[in-house]
mmCIF file of C-alpha atoms in Angstrom:
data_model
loop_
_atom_site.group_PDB
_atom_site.id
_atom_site.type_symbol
_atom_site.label_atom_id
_atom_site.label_comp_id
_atom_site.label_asym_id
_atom_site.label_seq_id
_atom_site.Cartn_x
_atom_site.Cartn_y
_atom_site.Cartn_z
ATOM 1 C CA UNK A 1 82.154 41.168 183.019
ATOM 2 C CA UNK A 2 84.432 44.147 182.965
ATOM 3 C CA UNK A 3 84.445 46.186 180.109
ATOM 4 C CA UNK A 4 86.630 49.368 178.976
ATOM 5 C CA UNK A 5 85.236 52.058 176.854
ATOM 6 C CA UNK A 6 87.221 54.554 175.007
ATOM 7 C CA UNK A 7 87.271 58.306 175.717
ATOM 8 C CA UNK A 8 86.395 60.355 172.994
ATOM 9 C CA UNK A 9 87.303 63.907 172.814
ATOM 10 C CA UNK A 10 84.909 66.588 171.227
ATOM 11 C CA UNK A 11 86.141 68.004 168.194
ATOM 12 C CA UNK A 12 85.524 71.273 166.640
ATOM 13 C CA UNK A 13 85.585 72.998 163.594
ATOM 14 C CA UNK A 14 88.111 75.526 164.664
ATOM 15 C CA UNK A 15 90.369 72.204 166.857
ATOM 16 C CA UNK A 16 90.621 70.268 163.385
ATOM 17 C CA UNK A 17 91.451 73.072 161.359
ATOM 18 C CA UNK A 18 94.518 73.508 164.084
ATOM 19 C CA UNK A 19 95.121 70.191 163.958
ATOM 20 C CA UNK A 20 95.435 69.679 160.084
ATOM 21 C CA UNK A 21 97.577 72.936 159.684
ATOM 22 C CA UNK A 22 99.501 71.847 161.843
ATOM 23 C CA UNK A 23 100.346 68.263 160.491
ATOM 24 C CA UNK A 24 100.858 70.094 157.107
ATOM 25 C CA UNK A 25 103.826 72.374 158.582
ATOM 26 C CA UNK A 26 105.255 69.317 160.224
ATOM 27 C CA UNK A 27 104.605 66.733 157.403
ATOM 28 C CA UNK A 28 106.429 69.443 154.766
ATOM 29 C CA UNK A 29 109.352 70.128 157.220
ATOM 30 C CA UNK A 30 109.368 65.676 156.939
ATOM 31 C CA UNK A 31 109.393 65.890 153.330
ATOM 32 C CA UNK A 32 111.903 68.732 152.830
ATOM 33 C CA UNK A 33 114.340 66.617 155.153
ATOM 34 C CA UNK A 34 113.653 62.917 154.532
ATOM 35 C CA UNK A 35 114.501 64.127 150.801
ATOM 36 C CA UNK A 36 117.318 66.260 151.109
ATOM 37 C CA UNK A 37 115.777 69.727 149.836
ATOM 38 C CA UNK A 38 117.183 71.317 152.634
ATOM 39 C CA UNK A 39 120.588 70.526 154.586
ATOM 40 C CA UNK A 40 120.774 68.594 157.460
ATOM 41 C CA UNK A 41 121.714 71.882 159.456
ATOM 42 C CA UNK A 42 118.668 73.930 158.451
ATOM 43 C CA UNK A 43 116.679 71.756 161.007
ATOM 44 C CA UNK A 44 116.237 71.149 164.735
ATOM 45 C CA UNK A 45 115.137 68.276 166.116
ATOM 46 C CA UNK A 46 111.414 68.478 167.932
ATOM 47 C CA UNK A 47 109.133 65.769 169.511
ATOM 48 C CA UNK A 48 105.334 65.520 168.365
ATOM 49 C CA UNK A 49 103.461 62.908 167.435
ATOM 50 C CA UNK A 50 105.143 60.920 169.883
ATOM 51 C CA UNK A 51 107.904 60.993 166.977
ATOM 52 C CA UNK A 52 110.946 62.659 167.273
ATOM 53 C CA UNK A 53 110.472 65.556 164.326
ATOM 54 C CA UNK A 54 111.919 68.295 162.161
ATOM 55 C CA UNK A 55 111.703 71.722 161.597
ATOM 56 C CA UNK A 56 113.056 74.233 159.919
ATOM 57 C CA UNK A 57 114.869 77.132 162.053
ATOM 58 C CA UNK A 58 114.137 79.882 159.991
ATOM 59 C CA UNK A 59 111.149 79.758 157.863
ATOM 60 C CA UNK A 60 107.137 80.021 158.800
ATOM 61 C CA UNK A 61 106.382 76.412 159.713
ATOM 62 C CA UNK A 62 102.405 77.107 158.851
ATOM 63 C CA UNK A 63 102.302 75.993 154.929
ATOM 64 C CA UNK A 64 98.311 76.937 154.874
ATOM 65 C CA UNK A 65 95.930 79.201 157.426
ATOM 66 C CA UNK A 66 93.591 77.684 159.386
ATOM 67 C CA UNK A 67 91.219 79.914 157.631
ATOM 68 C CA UNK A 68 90.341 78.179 154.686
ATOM 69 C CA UNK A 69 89.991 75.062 156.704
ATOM 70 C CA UNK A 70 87.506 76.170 159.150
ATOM 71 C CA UNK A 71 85.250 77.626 155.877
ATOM 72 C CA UNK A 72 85.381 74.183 154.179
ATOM 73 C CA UNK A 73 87.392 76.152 151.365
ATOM 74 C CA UNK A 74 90.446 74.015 151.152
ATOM 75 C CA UNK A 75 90.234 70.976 148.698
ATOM 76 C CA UNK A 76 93.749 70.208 148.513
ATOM 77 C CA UNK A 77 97.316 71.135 149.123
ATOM 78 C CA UNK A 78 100.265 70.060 146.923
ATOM 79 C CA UNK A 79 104.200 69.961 147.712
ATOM 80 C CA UNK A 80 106.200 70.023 144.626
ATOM 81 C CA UNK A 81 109.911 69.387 144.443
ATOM 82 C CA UNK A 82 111.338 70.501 141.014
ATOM 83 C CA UNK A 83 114.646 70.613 139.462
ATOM 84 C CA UNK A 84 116.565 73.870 140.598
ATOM 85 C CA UNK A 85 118.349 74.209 137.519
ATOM 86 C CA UNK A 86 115.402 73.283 134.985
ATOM 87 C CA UNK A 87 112.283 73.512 137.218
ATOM 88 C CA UNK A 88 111.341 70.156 136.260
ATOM 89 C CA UNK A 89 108.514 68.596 138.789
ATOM 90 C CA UNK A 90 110.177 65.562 140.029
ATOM 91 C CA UNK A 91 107.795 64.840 142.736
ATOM 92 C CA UNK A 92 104.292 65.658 143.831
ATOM 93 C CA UNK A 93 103.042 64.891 147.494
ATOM 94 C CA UNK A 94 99.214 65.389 147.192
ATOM 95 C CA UNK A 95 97.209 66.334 150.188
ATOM 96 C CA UNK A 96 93.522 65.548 149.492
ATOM 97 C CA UNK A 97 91.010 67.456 152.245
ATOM 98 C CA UNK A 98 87.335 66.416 152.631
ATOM 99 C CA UNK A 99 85.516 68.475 154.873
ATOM 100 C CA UNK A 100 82.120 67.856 156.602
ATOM 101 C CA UNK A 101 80.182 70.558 155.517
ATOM 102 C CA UNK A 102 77.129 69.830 158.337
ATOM 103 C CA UNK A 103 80.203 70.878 161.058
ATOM 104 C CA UNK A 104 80.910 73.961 158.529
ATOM 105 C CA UNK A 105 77.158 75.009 157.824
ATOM 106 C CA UNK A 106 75.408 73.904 161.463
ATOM 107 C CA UNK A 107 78.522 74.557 164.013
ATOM 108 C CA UNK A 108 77.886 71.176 165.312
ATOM 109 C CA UNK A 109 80.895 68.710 166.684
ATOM 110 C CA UNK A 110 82.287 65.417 166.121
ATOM 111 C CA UNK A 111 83.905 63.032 168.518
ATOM 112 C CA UNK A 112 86.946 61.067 168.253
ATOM 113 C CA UNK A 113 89.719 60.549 170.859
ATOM 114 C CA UNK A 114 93.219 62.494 170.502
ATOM 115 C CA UNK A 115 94.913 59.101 170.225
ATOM 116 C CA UNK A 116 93.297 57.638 167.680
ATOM 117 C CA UNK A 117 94.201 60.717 165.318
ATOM 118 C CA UNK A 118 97.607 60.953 166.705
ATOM 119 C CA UNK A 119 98.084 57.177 165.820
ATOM 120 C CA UNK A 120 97.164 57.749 162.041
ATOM 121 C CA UNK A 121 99.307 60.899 161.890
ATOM 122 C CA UNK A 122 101.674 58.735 163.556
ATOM 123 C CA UNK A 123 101.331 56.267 160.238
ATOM 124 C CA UNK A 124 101.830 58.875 157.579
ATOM 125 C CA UNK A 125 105.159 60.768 159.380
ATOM 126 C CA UNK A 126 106.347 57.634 159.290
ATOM 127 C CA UNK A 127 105.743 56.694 155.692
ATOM 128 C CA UNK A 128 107.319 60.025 154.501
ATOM 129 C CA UNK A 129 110.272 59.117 156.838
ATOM 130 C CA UNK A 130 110.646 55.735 154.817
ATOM 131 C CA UNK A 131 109.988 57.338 151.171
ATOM 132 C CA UNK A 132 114.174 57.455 150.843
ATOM 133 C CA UNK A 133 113.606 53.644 150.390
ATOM 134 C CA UNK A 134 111.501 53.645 146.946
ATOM 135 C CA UNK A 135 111.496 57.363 145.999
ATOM 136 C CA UNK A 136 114.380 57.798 143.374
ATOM 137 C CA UNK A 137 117.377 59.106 144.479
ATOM 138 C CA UNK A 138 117.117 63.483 144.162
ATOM 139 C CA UNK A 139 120.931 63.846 142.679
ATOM 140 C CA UNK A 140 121.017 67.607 142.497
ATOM 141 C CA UNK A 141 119.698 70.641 143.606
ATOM 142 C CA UNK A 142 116.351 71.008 144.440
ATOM 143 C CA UNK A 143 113.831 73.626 145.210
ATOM 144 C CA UNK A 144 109.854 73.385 146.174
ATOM 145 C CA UNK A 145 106.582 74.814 145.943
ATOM 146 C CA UNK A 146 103.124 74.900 147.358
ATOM 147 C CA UNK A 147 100.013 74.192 145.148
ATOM 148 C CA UNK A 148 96.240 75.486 147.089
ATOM 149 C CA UNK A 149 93.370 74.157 145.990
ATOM 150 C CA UNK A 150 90.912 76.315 147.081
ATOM 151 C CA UNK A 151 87.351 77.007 145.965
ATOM 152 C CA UNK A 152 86.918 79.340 143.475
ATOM 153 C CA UNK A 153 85.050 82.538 145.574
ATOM 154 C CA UNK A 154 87.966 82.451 148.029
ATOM 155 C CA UNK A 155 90.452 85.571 147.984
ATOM 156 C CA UNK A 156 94.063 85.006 147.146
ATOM 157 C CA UNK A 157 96.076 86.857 149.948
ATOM 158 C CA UNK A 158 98.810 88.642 148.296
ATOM 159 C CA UNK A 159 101.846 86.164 149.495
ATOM 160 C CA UNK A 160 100.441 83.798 146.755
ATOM 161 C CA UNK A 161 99.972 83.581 142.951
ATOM 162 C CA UNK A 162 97.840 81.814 140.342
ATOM 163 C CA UNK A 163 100.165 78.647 139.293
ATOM 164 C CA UNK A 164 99.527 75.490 136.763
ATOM 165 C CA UNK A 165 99.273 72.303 138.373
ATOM 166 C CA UNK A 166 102.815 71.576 137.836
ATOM 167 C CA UNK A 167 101.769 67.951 136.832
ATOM 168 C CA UNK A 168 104.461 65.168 135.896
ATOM 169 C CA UNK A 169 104.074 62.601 132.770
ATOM 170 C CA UNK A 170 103.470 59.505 133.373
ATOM 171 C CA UNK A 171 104.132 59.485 136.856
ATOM 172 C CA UNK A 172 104.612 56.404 139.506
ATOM 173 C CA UNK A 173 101.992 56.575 142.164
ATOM 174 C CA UNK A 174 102.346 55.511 145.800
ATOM 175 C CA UNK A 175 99.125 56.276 148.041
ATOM 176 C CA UNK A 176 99.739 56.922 152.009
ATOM 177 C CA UNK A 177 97.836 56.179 155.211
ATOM 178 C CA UNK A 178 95.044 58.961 155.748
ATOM 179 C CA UNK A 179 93.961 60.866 158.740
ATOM 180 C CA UNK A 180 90.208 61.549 159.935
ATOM 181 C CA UNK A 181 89.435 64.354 162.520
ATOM 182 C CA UNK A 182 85.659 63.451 161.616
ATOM 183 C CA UNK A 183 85.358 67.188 160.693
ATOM 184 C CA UNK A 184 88.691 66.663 158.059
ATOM 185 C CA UNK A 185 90.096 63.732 156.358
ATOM 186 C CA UNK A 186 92.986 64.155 154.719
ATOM 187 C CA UNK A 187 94.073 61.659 152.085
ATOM 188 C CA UNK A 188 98.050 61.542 151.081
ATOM 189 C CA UNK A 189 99.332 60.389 147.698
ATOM 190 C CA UNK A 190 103.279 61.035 146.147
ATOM 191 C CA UNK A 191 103.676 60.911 142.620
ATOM 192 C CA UNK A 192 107.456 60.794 141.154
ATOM 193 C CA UNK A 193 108.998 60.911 137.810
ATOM 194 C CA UNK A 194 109.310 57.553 136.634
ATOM 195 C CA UNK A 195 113.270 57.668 135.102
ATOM 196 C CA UNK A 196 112.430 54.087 133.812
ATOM 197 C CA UNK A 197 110.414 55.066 130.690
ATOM 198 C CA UNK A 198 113.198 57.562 130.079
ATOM 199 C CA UNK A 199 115.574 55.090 130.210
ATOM 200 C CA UNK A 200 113.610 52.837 127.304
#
């Protein structure tokens, strides 16, 4: 009887804190696009992911160092889209992190194939793609922010500044697919102004 097993790769600490910065400068360039923050023009067209993808030509496509990753000092990283004219949050896309703190404390590595993670990034880029489908409509300018969640003995670097949590009332929740490195898993959540209780 023939039987196939699967490769698995080795993983690092240092490989899945590339891997998850990464994903976060590609799934924010989805997000700014898919929801019109930025003009079509602003982006070019990439592949990754097996996915054709976005980016922005002229900004720093690397939302978060791999730095805080690789400690195990990075709980969380939020995307907020606000109002331009009133700053009002109208959306929230929350990036949960749980790191394996035997990889951070021993140095030891996990295993898990390239594929498999590349199919469950695969999942999320294209639930952000589809968000235009349920996500209310953004009818006017828009501008965005990025929320650290950090422990609370890390440095701030200088390019960023205390904030509040920039937290919206009563908000609708729609929970995403998650990826696992087995040294990261990264949990994805959007929360959105819910116009409806206005409206009552």
């Amino acid at each position: 009887m023939a039987s196939r097993t699967v490769a698995k790769d080795i993983i690092t600490l240092r490989g899945s804190a590339a891997i998850v910065s990464e994903f976060f400068g590609y799934a924010a360039n989805s997000i700014l696009y898919n929801r019109g923050v930025y003009p079509e023009e602003s982006f070019a067209k990439v592949k990754k992911y097996g996915l054709p993808m976005l980016l922005t030509q002229d900004e720093e496509n690397e939302i978060v160092g791999k730095e805080w990753l690789e400690a195990g000092k990075l709980q969380r990283v939020v995307m907020v889209i606000m109002s331009k004219a009133t700053k009002e949050v109208l959306e929230r896309w929350n990036f949960s992190i749980e790191t394996d703190s035997d990889v951070v404390e021993k140095g030891v590595s996990r295993e898990k194939s390239d594929r498999e993670i590349m199919r469950e990034i695969q999942a999320i880029m294209r639930q952000i793609a589809s968000s235009i489908t349920y996500l209310p409509c953004l009818d006017e300018p828009c501008v965005f922010d990025v929320l650290a969640y950090t422990d609370t003995d890390v440095p701030v670097p200088f390019t960023w500044i205390e904030s509040d949590p920039k937290l919206i009332a009563n908000p609708q929740m729609v929970k995403l697919h998650s990826f696992d490195t087995k040294i990261h898993k990264v949990d994805t959540l959007v929360s959105y102004k819910n116009d409806e209780w206005d409206e009552q």
